[in-house]
Coordinates of C-alpha atoms in Angstrom, one line a residue:
Chain F
X1 CA -16.3 53.8 -10.2
X2 CA -17.3 52.8 -6.7
X3 CA -18.9 56.0 -5.6
X4 CA -20.6 56.8 -8.9
X5 CA -24.3 56.1 -8.7
X6 CA -25.6 53.8 -11.5
X7 CA -29.0 54.8 -12.8
X8 CA -30.7 51.9 -14.3
X9 CA -34.1 50.8 -15.7
X10 CA -35.4 47.4 -16.3
X11 CA -34.2 44.4 -18.4
X12 CA -35.5 44.3 -21.9
X13 CA -35.2 48.1 -21.9
X14 CA -37.8 50.2 -23.6
X15 CA -37.6 53.9 -24.4
X16 CA -38.8 55.1 -21.0
X17 CA -36.3 53.0 -19.2
X18 CA -33.4 54.2 -21.3
X19 CA -34.3 57.8 -21.6
X20 CA -35.4 58.2 -18.0
X21 CA -32.1 56.6 -16.8
X22 CA -30.3 59.3 -18.9
X23 CA -32.5 62.1 -17.6
X24 CA -32.3 60.9 -14.0
X25 CA -28.5 60.7 -14.2
X26 CA -28.4 64.2 -15.6
X27 CA -30.6 65.4 -12.7
X28 CA -28.4 63.8 -10.1
X29 CA -25.3 65.3 -11.7
X30 CA -26.9 68.8 -11.6
X31 CA -27.3 68.2 -7.9
X32 CA -23.6 67.6 -7.6
X33 CA -23.7 63.8 -7.4
X34 CA -21.6 61.6 -9.6
X35 CA -24.0 59.4 -11.6
X36 CA -24.0 57.4 -14.8
X37 CA -26.9 55.8 -16.7
X38 CA -26.5 52.2 -17.5
X39 CA -28.7 49.7 -19.4
X40 CA -29.5 46.1 -18.5
X41 CA -30.1 44.9 -22.0
X42 CA -30.1 45.6 -25.8
X43 CA -31.8 48.8 -27.2
X44 CA -34.9 48.4 -29.2
X45 CA -35.3 50.1 -32.6
X46 CA -37.6 52.8 -31.2
X47 CA -35.1 53.8 -28.5
X48 CA -32.3 53.8 -31.1
X49 CA -34.3 56.1 -33.2
X50 CA -35.0 58.5 -30.3
X51 CA -31.3 58.6 -29.2
X52 CA -30.2 59.3 -32.8
X53 CA -32.8 62.0 -33.2
X54 CA -31.6 63.9 -30.2
X55 CA -27.9 63.1 -30.5
X56 CA -27.6 61.2 -27.3
X57 CA -25.2 58.3 -26.6
X58 CA -26.7 55.0 -25.4
X59 CA -26.0 54.1 -21.7
X60 CA -23.3 51.6 -21.2
X61 CA -24.5 47.9 -21.1
X62 CA -24.2 46.4 -17.7
X63 CA -25.9 43.0 -17.2
X64 CA -24.8 42.6 -13.6
X65 CA -24.2 45.0 -10.7
X66 CA -21.3 44.5 -8.3
X67 CA -22.2 44.0 -4.6
X68 CA -22.4 47.3 -2.7
X69 CA -22.5 49.4 -5.9
X70 CA -24.9 52.4 -5.4
X71 CA -27.8 52.3 -7.8
X72 CA -30.9 54.4 -8.4
X73 CA -33.7 52.6 -10.1
X74 CA -36.0 54.2 -12.7
X75 CA -39.2 52.7 -14.3
X76 CA -39.3 49.4 -12.3
X77 CA -39.1 48.1 -8.8
X78 CA -39.6 44.3 -9.1
X79 CA -36.5 42.2 -8.5
X80 CA -37.3 40.0 -11.5
X81 CA -37.2 42.9 -13.8
X82 CA -34.0 44.4 -12.4
X83 CA -30.3 44.1 -13.3
X84 CA -28.8 40.9 -12.0
X85 CA -27.2 41.2 -8.6
X86 CA -29.5 43.9 -7.3
X87 CA -30.1 42.2 -4.0
X88 CA -26.5 42.8 -3.0
X89 CA -26.3 46.3 -4.5
X90 CA -27.0 49.5 -2.6
X91 CA -30.3 50.9 -3.8
X92 CA -30.2 54.6 -3.1
X93 CA -33.3 55.9 -4.9
X94 CA -36.3 55.0 -7.0
X95 CA -38.5 56.9 -9.4
X96 CA -41.2 54.8 -10.9
X97 CA -44.8 54.6 -12.2
X98 CA -45.6 50.9 -11.6
X99 CA -47.2 49.0 -8.8
X100 CA -45.0 48.5 -5.8
X101 CA -43.5 45.0 -6.1
X102 CA -41.0 43.1 -3.9
X103 CA -38.3 45.7 -3.5
X104 CA -37.1 46.2 0.1
X105 CA -34.4 48.6 1.4
X106 CA -32.2 48.5 4.4
X107 CA -32.5 52.2 5.1
X108 CA -34.9 54.9 4.2
X109 CA -34.2 56.2 0.7
X110 CA -35.8 58.7 -1.7
X111 CA -38.6 56.8 -3.4
X112 CA -41.3 58.4 -5.5
X113 CA -43.9 56.4 -7.4
X114 CA -46.8 58.2 -9.1
X115 CA -49.7 56.7 -11.1
X116 CA -48.9 58.5 -14.3
X117 CA -48.2 57.2 -17.8
X118 CA -44.4 57.5 -17.8
X119 CA -41.4 57.8 -15.5
X120 CA -40.1 60.9 -17.4
X121 CA -43.3 62.8 -16.4
X122 CA -42.3 62.3 -12.8
X123 CA -38.7 63.3 -13.4
X124 CA -39.9 66.5 -15.1
X125 CA -41.8 67.5 -12.0
X126 CA -38.8 66.7 -9.8
X127 CA -36.5 68.8 -12.0
X128 CA -39.0 71.7 -11.8
X129 CA -39.2 71.4 -8.0
X130 CA -35.4 71.3 -7.7
X131 CA -34.9 74.2 -10.1
X132 CA -32.9 72.2 -12.6
X133 CA -32.6 73.5 -16.1
X134 CA -33.5 71.0 -18.8
X135 CA -31.3 71.1 -22.0
X136 CA -32.9 70.3 -25.4
X137 CA -31.3 66.8 -25.7
X138 CA -32.6 65.7 -22.3
X139 CA -36.1 67.2 -23.1
X140 CA -36.1 65.3 -26.4
X141 CA -35.3 62.0 -24.6
X142 CA -38.0 62.6 -22.0
X143 CA -40.7 63.4 -24.5
X144 CA -39.7 60.3 -26.4
X145 CA -40.2 58.3 -23.3
X146 CA -43.7 59.7 -22.7
X147 CA -44.8 59.3 -26.3
X148 CA -43.5 55.7 -26.2
X149 CA -45.2 54.7 -22.9
X150 CA -48.5 56.4 -23.7
X151 CA -48.4 55.4 -27.4
X152 CA -48.8 59.1 -28.2
X153 CA -51.5 59.6 -25.6
X154 CA -53.6 56.6 -26.7
X155 CA -52.9 54.3 -23.7
X156 CA -55.4 54.3 -20.8
X157 CA -52.4 54.9 -18.5
X158 CA -51.9 58.4 -20.1
X159 CA -52.8 61.3 -17.7
X160 CA -53.2 65.0 -18.2
X161 CA -49.8 65.4 -16.6
X162 CA -48.2 63.3 -19.3
X163 CA -49.8 65.4 -22.1
X164 CA -48.7 68.6 -20.4
X165 CA -45.2 67.3 -19.9
X166 CA -44.9 66.5 -23.6
X167 CA -46.0 70.0 -24.6
X168 CA -43.6 71.6 -22.2
X169 CA -40.7 69.3 -23.3
X170 CA -41.5 69.7 -27.0
X171 CA -41.1 73.5 -26.7
X172 CA -37.6 73.0 -25.1
X173 CA -36.5 70.3 -27.6
X174 CA -37.9 72.2 -30.6
X175 CA -39.9 69.4 -32.2
X176 CA -43.4 68.9 -33.5
X177 CA -44.2 66.1 -31.0
X178 CA -47.2 64.7 -33.0
X179 CA -45.2 64.3 -36.1
X180 CA -42.0 63.1 -34.4
X181 CA -44.0 60.8 -32.2
X182 CA -45.5 58.9 -35.1
X183 CA -42.1 58.6 -36.7
X184 CA -40.6 57.2 -33.6
X185 CA -43.5 54.8 -33.0
X186 CA -43.2 53.7 -36.6
X187 CA -39.5 53.0 -36.2
X188 CA -40.3 50.9 -33.1
X189 CA -43.0 49.1 -34.9
X190 CA -40.7 48.0 -37.7
X191 CA -40.6 44.2 -37.4
X192 CA -39.2 43.5 -40.8
X193 CA -36.0 41.9 -39.4
X194 CA -37.6 40.2 -36.4
X195 CA -37.9 36.4 -36.3
X196 CA -40.7 34.9 -34.2
X197 CA -38.1 34.0 -31.5
X198 CA -37.2 37.7 -31.3
X199 CA -40.8 38.8 -31.2
X200 CA -41.7 36.8 -28.1
X201 CA -38.8 38.4 -26.3
X202 CA -39.8 42.0 -27.2
X203 CA -40.1 44.1 -24.0
X204 CA -40.6 40.9 -22.0
X205 CA -41.3 41.3 -18.3
X206 CA -41.5 38.6 -15.6
X207 CA -44.0 38.7 -12.8
X208 CA -44.0 36.6 -9.6
X209 CA -47.2 34.6 -9.1
X210 CA -48.1 32.3 -6.3
X211 CA -46.8 29.1 -7.9
X212 CA -43.9 30.6 -9.9
X213 CA -43.5 33.2 -12.6
X214 CA -45.3 34.3 -15.7
X215 CA -43.9 36.4 -18.5
X216 CA -45.6 39.0 -20.6
X217 CA -43.9 40.4 -23.7
X218 CA -45.4 43.3 -25.8
X219 CA -45.0 44.1 -29.5
X220 CA -46.6 47.4 -30.5
X221 CA -47.2 47.7 -34.3
X222 CA -49.0 49.8 -36.8
X223 CA -50.5 46.7 -38.4
X224 CA -50.9 43.3 -36.7
X225 CA -51.5 41.3 -39.8
X226 CA -47.8 40.5 -40.7
X227 CA -47.3 39.4 -37.1
X228 CA -50.4 37.3 -36.7
X229 CA -49.6 35.6 -40.0
X230 CA -46.9 33.9 -38.1
X231 CA -49.1 32.9 -35.2
X232 CA -48.2 29.2 -35.2
X233 CA -44.5 29.9 -35.1
X234 CA -45.1 32.5 -32.3
X235 CA -47.0 30.0 -30.2
X236 CA -44.2 27.5 -30.6
X237 CA -41.7 30.0 -29.5
X238 CA -43.8 31.1 -26.5
X239 CA -44.1 27.4 -25.5
X240 CA -40.4 26.9 -25.9
X241 CA -39.6 30.0 -23.8
X242 CA -42.2 28.9 -21.2
X243 CA -40.5 25.5 -20.9
X244 CA -37.0 26.9 -20.9
X245 CA -37.7 29.2 -18.0
X246 CA -40.3 27.0 -16.3
X247 CA -42.8 29.8 -16.5
X248 CA -46.4 29.1 -15.4
X249 CA -47.4 30.8 -18.6
X250 CA -45.9 33.0 -21.3
X251 CA -47.7 35.8 -23.1
X252 CA -47.2 38.0 -26.1
X253 CA -49.3 41.1 -26.5
X254 CA -49.6 42.0 -30.1
X255 CA -50.9 45.6 -29.8
X256 CA -52.3 47.6 -32.6
X257 CA -51.3 51.2 -32.0
X258 CA -53.8 52.6 -34.5
X259 CA -56.7 50.3 -33.9
X260 CA -56.2 50.4 -30.2
X261 CA -56.5 46.8 -29.3
X262 CA -54.4 43.7 -28.4
X263 CA -54.3 40.2 -29.7
X264 CA -52.9 38.3 -26.7
X265 CA -51.0 35.1 -27.7
X266 CA -50.2 32.6 -24.9
X267 CA -48.7 29.3 -23.8
X268 CA -50.3 28.1 -20.6
X269 CA -53.6 27.2 -19.0
X270 CA -56.3 28.5 -21.3
X271 CA -59.0 28.3 -18.7
X272 CA -57.1 30.7 -16.4
X273 CA -56.6 33.1 -19.3
X274 CA -60.2 33.0 -20.2
X275 CA -61.1 33.6 -16.5
X276 CA -58.7 36.5 -16.3
X277 CA -60.4 38.4 -19.1
X278 CA -63.9 36.9 -19.0
X279 CA -63.4 36.1 -22.7
X280 CA -62.9 33.1 -24.9
X281 CA -59.3 32.0 -25.0
X282 CA -58.9 29.2 -27.6
X283 CA -56.0 28.1 -29.8
X284 CA -53.5 30.2 -27.7
X285 CA -55.1 33.5 -28.4
X286 CA -57.6 36.0 -27.0
X287 CA -58.6 39.3 -28.5
X288 CA -58.8 42.2 -26.2
X289 CA -60.4 45.3 -27.8
X290 CA -59.3 48.6 -26.4
X291 CA -56.5 47.0 -24.5
X292 CA -53.1 48.7 -24.9
X293 CA -51.5 48.7 -21.4
X294 CA -49.8 45.7 -19.9
X295 CA -49.5 47.4 -16.6
X296 CA -53.1 48.6 -16.3
X297 CA -55.1 46.1 -18.4
X298 CA -53.2 42.9 -18.8
X299 CA -50.9 42.2 -15.8
X300 CA -53.5 42.8 -13.0
X301 CA -56.1 40.3 -14.3
X302 CA -53.4 37.7 -15.1
X303 CA -51.7 38.1 -11.7
X304 CA -55.1 37.6 -10.2
X305 CA -55.9 34.4 -12.2
X306 CA -52.4 32.8 -11.9
Chain E
X1 CA -68.1 55.4 4.9
X2 CA -67.0 53.3 1.9
X3 CA -65.5 56.0 -0.2
X4 CA -63.9 58.0 2.5
X5 CA -60.2 57.4 2.6
X6 CA -58.8 56.3 5.9
X7 CA -55.5 57.8 6.8
X8 CA -53.6 55.7 9.3
X9 CA -50.2 55.4 10.9
X10 CA -48.7 52.4 12.6
X11 CA -49.8 50.4 15.6
X12 CA -48.5 51.6 19.0
X13 CA -49.0 55.1 17.6
X14 CA -46.5 57.8 18.4
X15 CA -46.9 61.5 17.9
X16 CA -45.7 61.5 14.2
X17 CA -48.1 58.7 13.3
X18 CA -51.1 60.5 14.9
X19 CA -50.3 64.0 13.9
X20 CA -49.2 63.1 10.3
X21 CA -52.4 61.1 9.9
X22 CA -54.4 64.2 10.9
X23 CA -52.3 66.5 8.7
X24 CA -52.5 64.1 5.7
X25 CA -56.3 63.8 6.0
X26 CA -56.4 67.6 6.0
X27 CA -54.3 67.7 2.9
X28 CA -56.5 65.2 1.1
X29 CA -59.6 67.1 2.0
X30 CA -58.1 70.4 0.8
X31 CA -57.7 68.6 -2.5
X32 CA -61.3 67.7 -2.6
X33 CA -61.1 64.1 -1.4
X34 CA -63.1 62.7 1.5
X35 CA -60.6 61.5 4.1
X36 CA -60.5 60.8 7.8
X37 CA -57.6 60.1 10.1
X38 CA -57.8 56.9 12.2
X39 CA -55.5 55.4 14.8
X40 CA -54.6 51.8 15.2
X41 CA -54.0 51.9 19.0
X42 CA -54.0 54.0 22.2
X43 CA -52.5 57.5 22.4
X44 CA -49.4 57.9 24.4
X45 CA -49.0 60.8 26.9
X46 CA -46.8 62.9 24.6
X47 CA -49.4 62.8 21.8
X48 CA -52.2 63.6 24.2
X49 CA -50.3 66.6 25.3
X50 CA -49.7 67.8 21.8
X51 CA -53.4 67.3 20.8
X52 CA -54.6 69.2 23.8
X53 CA -52.1 72.0 23.3
X54 CA -53.3 72.7 19.8
X55 CA -57.0 71.9 20.4
X56 CA -57.2 68.9 18.1
X57 CA -59.5 65.9 18.5
X58 CA -57.8 62.4 18.5
X59 CA -58.4 60.3 15.4
X60 CA -61.0 57.6 15.8
X61 CA -59.7 54.2 17.1
X62 CA -59.9 51.5 14.4
X63 CA -58.1 48.3 15.1
X64 CA -59.1 46.6 11.9
X65 CA -59.8 47.7 8.4
X66 CA -62.6 46.3 6.3
X67 CA -61.7 44.6 3.0
X68 CA -61.7 47.0 0.1
X69 CA -61.6 50.1 2.3
X70 CA -59.4 52.8 0.7
X71 CA -56.5 53.7 3.0
X72 CA -53.5 56.0 2.8
X73 CA -50.6 55.0 5.0
X74 CA -48.4 57.5 6.8
X75 CA -45.2 56.8 8.8
X76 CA -45.0 53.1 8.1
X77 CA -45.1 50.6 5.3
X78 CA -44.4 47.2 6.9
X79 CA -47.4 44.9 7.2
X80 CA -46.5 43.9 10.7
X81 CA -46.8 47.5 11.9
X82 CA -50.0 48.2 10.0
X83 CA -53.6 48.1 11.1
X84 CA -55.1 44.6 11.0
X85 CA -56.6 43.6 7.7
X86 CA -54.4 45.8 5.6
X87 CA -53.7 43.0 3.0
X88 CA -57.4 43.0 2.0
X89 CA -57.7 46.8 2.1
X90 CA -57.2 49.1 -0.9
X91 CA -53.9 51.1 -0.2
X92 CA -54.2 54.3 -2.3
X93 CA -51.2 56.2 -1.1
X94 CA -48.1 56.3 1.2
X95 CA -46.0 59.0 2.7
X96 CA -43.2 57.7 4.9
X97 CA -39.7 58.1 6.1
X98 CA -38.7 54.5 6.9
X99 CA -37.0 51.8 5.0
X100 CA -39.2 50.1 2.4
X101 CA -40.5 46.9 3.9
X102 CA -42.9 44.3 2.5
X103 CA -45.7 46.4 1.2
X104 CA -46.8 45.5 -2.3
X105 CA -49.7 47.2 -4.3
X106 CA -51.8 45.9 -7.1
X107 CA -51.8 49.2 -9.0
X108 CA -49.4 52.1 -9.2
X109 CA -50.2 54.5 -6.4
X110 CA -48.7 57.8 -5.0
X111 CA -45.8 56.8 -2.8
X112 CA -43.3 59.1 -1.4
X113 CA -40.5 58.0 1.0
X114 CA -37.8 60.4 1.9
X115 CA -34.8 59.9 4.3
X116 CA -35.7 62.7 6.7
X117 CA -36.5 62.8 10.4
X118 CA -40.2 62.8 10.3
X119 CA -43.2 62.1 8.1
X120 CA -44.6 65.6 8.8
X121 CA -41.5 67.2 7.2
X122 CA -42.4 65.4 3.9
X123 CA -46.1 66.4 4.3
X124 CA -45.1 70.1 4.7
X125 CA -43.2 69.9 1.4
X126 CA -46.2 68.3 -0.3
X127 CA -48.6 70.9 1.0
X128 CA -46.2 73.7 -0.2
X129 CA -46.0 72.0 -3.7
X130 CA -49.7 71.7 -3.9
X131 CA -50.4 75.2 -2.7
X132 CA -52.3 74.2 0.4
X133 CA -52.7 76.7 3.2
X134 CA -51.7 75.3 6.6
X135 CA -53.9 76.4 9.6
X136 CA -52.3 77.0 13.0
X137 CA -53.7 73.8 14.5
X138 CA -52.3 71.6 11.8
X139 CA -49.0 73.4 11.9
X140 CA -48.8 72.8 15.7
X141 CA -49.5 69.1 15.2
X142 CA -46.9 68.8 12.5
X143 CA -44.2 70.6 14.5
X144 CA -45.0 68.3 17.5
X145 CA -44.5 65.3 15.2
X146 CA -41.1 66.6 14.1
X147 CA -39.9 67.5 17.6
X148 CA -41.1 64.1 18.8
X149 CA -39.3 62.0 16.1
X150 CA -36.1 64.0 16.2
X151 CA -36.1 64.4 20.1
X152 CA -35.9 68.2 19.5
X153 CA -33.2 67.8 16.8
X154 CA -31.0 65.5 18.9
X155 CA -31.6 62.3 16.9
X156 CA -29.1 61.4 14.2
X157 CA -32.1 61.0 11.9
X158 CA -32.7 64.8 12.1
X159 CA -32.0 66.7 8.8
X160 CA -31.7 70.3 8.0
X161 CA -35.2 70.0 6.4
X162 CA -36.7 68.9 9.7
X163 CA -35.2 71.9 11.5
X164 CA -36.4 74.3 8.8
X165 CA -39.8 72.8 8.9
X166 CA -40.1 73.3 12.6
X167 CA -39.2 77.0 12.3
X168 CA -41.7 77.5 9.5
X169 CA -44.5 75.6 11.3
X170 CA -43.7 77.4 14.7
X171 CA -44.3 80.8 13.0
X172 CA -47.7 79.6 11.8
X173 CA -48.7 77.9 15.1
X174 CA -47.4 80.8 17.1
X175 CA -45.3 78.8 19.6
X176 CA -41.8 79.0 21.0
X177 CA -40.8 75.5 19.7
X178 CA -37.8 75.0 21.9
X179 CA -39.8 75.7 25.1
X180 CA -42.9 73.9 23.9
X181 CA -40.8 71.0 22.6
X182 CA -39.2 70.3 26.0
X183 CA -42.6 70.5 27.7
X184 CA -44.0 68.0 25.2
X185 CA -41.1 65.6 25.5
X186 CA -41.3 65.9 29.3
X187 CA -45.0 65.0 29.2
X188 CA -44.1 62.0 27.1
X189 CA -41.3 61.0 29.4
X190 CA -43.5 60.8 32.4
X191 CA -43.4 57.2 33.4
X192 CA -44.9 57.7 36.9
X193 CA -47.9 55.5 36.2
X194 CA -46.3 52.9 34.0
X195 CA -45.8 49.4 35.2
X196 CA -42.9 47.3 33.7
X197 CA -45.5 45.4 31.6
X198 CA -46.5 48.7 30.1
X199 CA -43.0 49.9 29.6
X200 CA -42.0 47.0 27.4
X201 CA -45.0 47.8 25.1
X202 CA -44.1 51.5 24.6
X203 CA -43.9 52.3 20.9
X204 CA -43.2 48.6 20.2
X205 CA -42.6 47.7 16.6
X206 CA -42.3 44.3 15.1
X207 CA -39.8 43.5 12.3
X208 CA -39.7 40.4 10.1
X209 CA -36.3 38.5 10.3
X210 CA -35.3 35.4 8.4
X211 CA -36.5 33.0 11.1
X212 CA -39.5 34.9 12.4
X213 CA -40.1 38.2 14.1
X214 CA -38.2 40.5 16.5
X215 CA -39.8 43.4 18.5
X216 CA -38.2 46.6 19.5
X217 CA -39.9 49.0 22.0
X218 CA -38.6 52.4 22.9
X219 CA -39.1 54.5 26.0
X220 CA -37.6 58.0 25.8
X221 CA -37.0 59.6 29.2
X222 CA -35.3 62.6 30.8
X223 CA -33.7 60.3 33.4
X224 CA -33.2 56.5 32.9
X225 CA -32.5 55.7 36.6
X226 CA -36.1 55.2 37.7
X227 CA -36.6 52.8 34.7
X228 CA -33.4 50.9 35.1
X229 CA -34.1 50.5 38.8
X230 CA -36.8 48.0 37.6
X231 CA -34.5 46.2 35.3
X232 CA -35.2 42.7 36.6
X233 CA -38.9 43.2 36.2
X234 CA -38.5 44.6 32.8
X235 CA -36.4 41.6 31.6
X236 CA -39.1 39.3 33.0
X237 CA -41.7 41.2 31.0
X238 CA -39.6 41.2 27.8
X239 CA -39.2 37.4 28.2
X240 CA -42.9 37.0 28.8
X241 CA -43.8 39.1 25.8
X242 CA -41.2 37.2 23.7
X243 CA -42.7 33.9 24.6
X244 CA -46.3 35.1 24.2
X245 CA -45.6 36.2 20.6
X246 CA -42.9 33.6 19.7
X247 CA -40.5 36.4 18.9
X248 CA -37.0 35.5 18.1
X249 CA -36.0 38.3 20.5
X250 CA -37.6 41.2 22.3
X251 CA -35.9 44.6 22.9
X252 CA -36.6 47.7 24.9
X253 CA -34.6 50.8 24.2
X254 CA -34.4 53.0 27.3
X255 CA -33.3 56.2 25.7
X256 CA -32.0 59.2 27.6
X257 CA -33.0 62.3 25.7
X258 CA -30.7 64.6 27.6
X259 CA -27.6 62.3 27.9
X260 CA -28.2 61.1 24.3
X261 CA -27.7 57.4 24.7
X262 CA -29.6 54.2 25.0
X263 CA -29.6 51.3 27.5
X264 CA -30.9 48.4 25.4
X265 CA -32.6 45.7 27.4
X266 CA -33.3 42.4 25.7
X267 CA -34.7 38.8 25.9
X268 CA -33.0 36.6 23.3
X269 CA -29.7 35.4 22.0
X270 CA -27.0 37.5 23.7
X271 CA -24.3 36.5 21.2
X272 CA -26.3 37.8 18.3
X273 CA -27.0 41.1 20.2
X274 CA -23.3 41.4 21.0
X275 CA -22.4 40.8 17.4
X276 CA -24.9 43.3 16.1
X277 CA -23.4 46.2 18.1
X278 CA -19.8 44.8 18.5
X279 CA -20.3 45.4 22.2
X280 CA -20.6 43.4 25.4
X281 CA -24.2 42.2 25.9
X282 CA -24.5 40.5 29.3
X283 CA -27.3 40.1 31.7
X284 CA -29.9 41.2 29.1
X285 CA -28.5 44.6 28.6
X286 CA -26.1 46.5 26.4
X287 CA -25.2 50.2 26.6
X288 CA -25.2 52.2 23.4
X289 CA -23.7 55.6 23.9
X290 CA -24.9 58.2 21.3
X291 CA -27.7 55.9 20.1
X292 CA -31.2 57.5 20.0
X293 CA -32.7 56.2 16.8
X294 CA -34.3 52.8 16.5
X295 CA -34.7 53.2 12.7
X296 CA -31.1 54.3 12.0
X297 CA -29.0 52.9 14.8
X298 CA -30.8 49.9 16.3
X299 CA -33.0 48.1 13.8
X300 CA -30.5 47.8 11.0
X301 CA -27.8 46.0 13.0
X302 CA -30.3 43.8 14.7
X303 CA -32.0 42.9 11.4
X304 CA -28.6 42.0 10.1
X305 CA -27.7 39.8 13.1
X306 CA -31.1 38.0 13.4

């Protein structure tokens, strides 16, 4: 196993992290390198739906990486979001579409970050440059990633390149991306079996701030009413999670995919939250119309305020 | 000036930093962006020779960047090597071939790092991908950068891509790269007017270590004898520079381009230097046969030991 490159996305994996890990491992193998996709956490329902649709096996679960193990990172670069043990591993590459965080490397490695909506969009360009053929299964996974990250082109992070990539990949995968995309998002938005304690963990990411850490989870649904009906329980769970991890503050974005807006629930200093968004933040919630992107619209003002 | 992107390399600029800043600013302009190359320090003789050969003007000297000024970084990414004020500037892009250091960005930006011998080699690939025509002057500057960073293909950092890039660029620039390359390196190796105090500042870079900072300068010459004849004075200057900046240790690589080896002079803990290279390090010097690259062969063991 030692020389096989692990390809891994972030903890609390989402569809981009899982599908881009699989696509990137495929790319490396086509270049003659031994590589295997791994995942640092449980699959969400949306990702399970995408993997089943295109007949792909889930990456193996690996919650910790051995020291010295070569790893290529996709879809993240902050140590808090990475598989445990990363500091002692051998990072050999990175493809990402997030801000540059605290990653440092000992040697120069291949690193490409681009401000597009999805890691898979960047991987498509790399495969084109490198003359790598994309089979239908991989194309299906990559377009699932882009539809997921851009909420079917609704997110402000979506670029023209993401749209074009989906069209190109849909032709290879042989799917109607608009129809399949809504099905996939609906599968991911199914919260029927989620308890409030699960909801506050959905797609949770940690961010370093000057005095510690904040966490931001995101639940994207077709209808926020059934979620917000449990607001008091969600706020209790956010507070419990905040206390358990000594976070400065804990957030849950309840994002309405169809209405294109976010109800942000939080446990933490309401004055800072209000300042971050120049909005009223009372009773542990603030409504953010038009806001769908944690990366572009929620994390930056919160990182500034905390 | 506010919206014009500055393109800047590192302090103590070398030929790659200057020529890649000029080439990158040209690339951005061809893409319809307003950009201007700047330099964070004085030109060395090798770079002056290259600029004169291809009829290019030097970038404007800027030792500090105003807050909020957009800047694209080439050939470096560590804050200690960057233009003063970078933390408050707006970093909009990075093309580099060094290890990833302490840079962080607020937003996702275009960042490409590749483990090749020279930044200009990466810029050539980007220009090809983007369909940008390369005029002879820019080609000449880019091949000068590659010849400089790889010491005309002698450095262990040199890759096949660097060699191919030089051949491709030489055809555009219309020069015999082997002949011109030796002339340029000879111009840079001319130390006739350098005092020991100047020598220890040549191409000096700072690196953060756990307890502070170390500095590593590099002087590449055709004959080390005239330099090493002044060893006692050089060690005094290294010690003075170390004390002035409170460095943990100060190093000067005296690299013999033709013999392909480095006499490393230092002020600092000899036991740590000996441990870094598993070699004898007495009287402020250690000989490192075959060593020509600070990035690949000198900085990593020293960063490990200090």
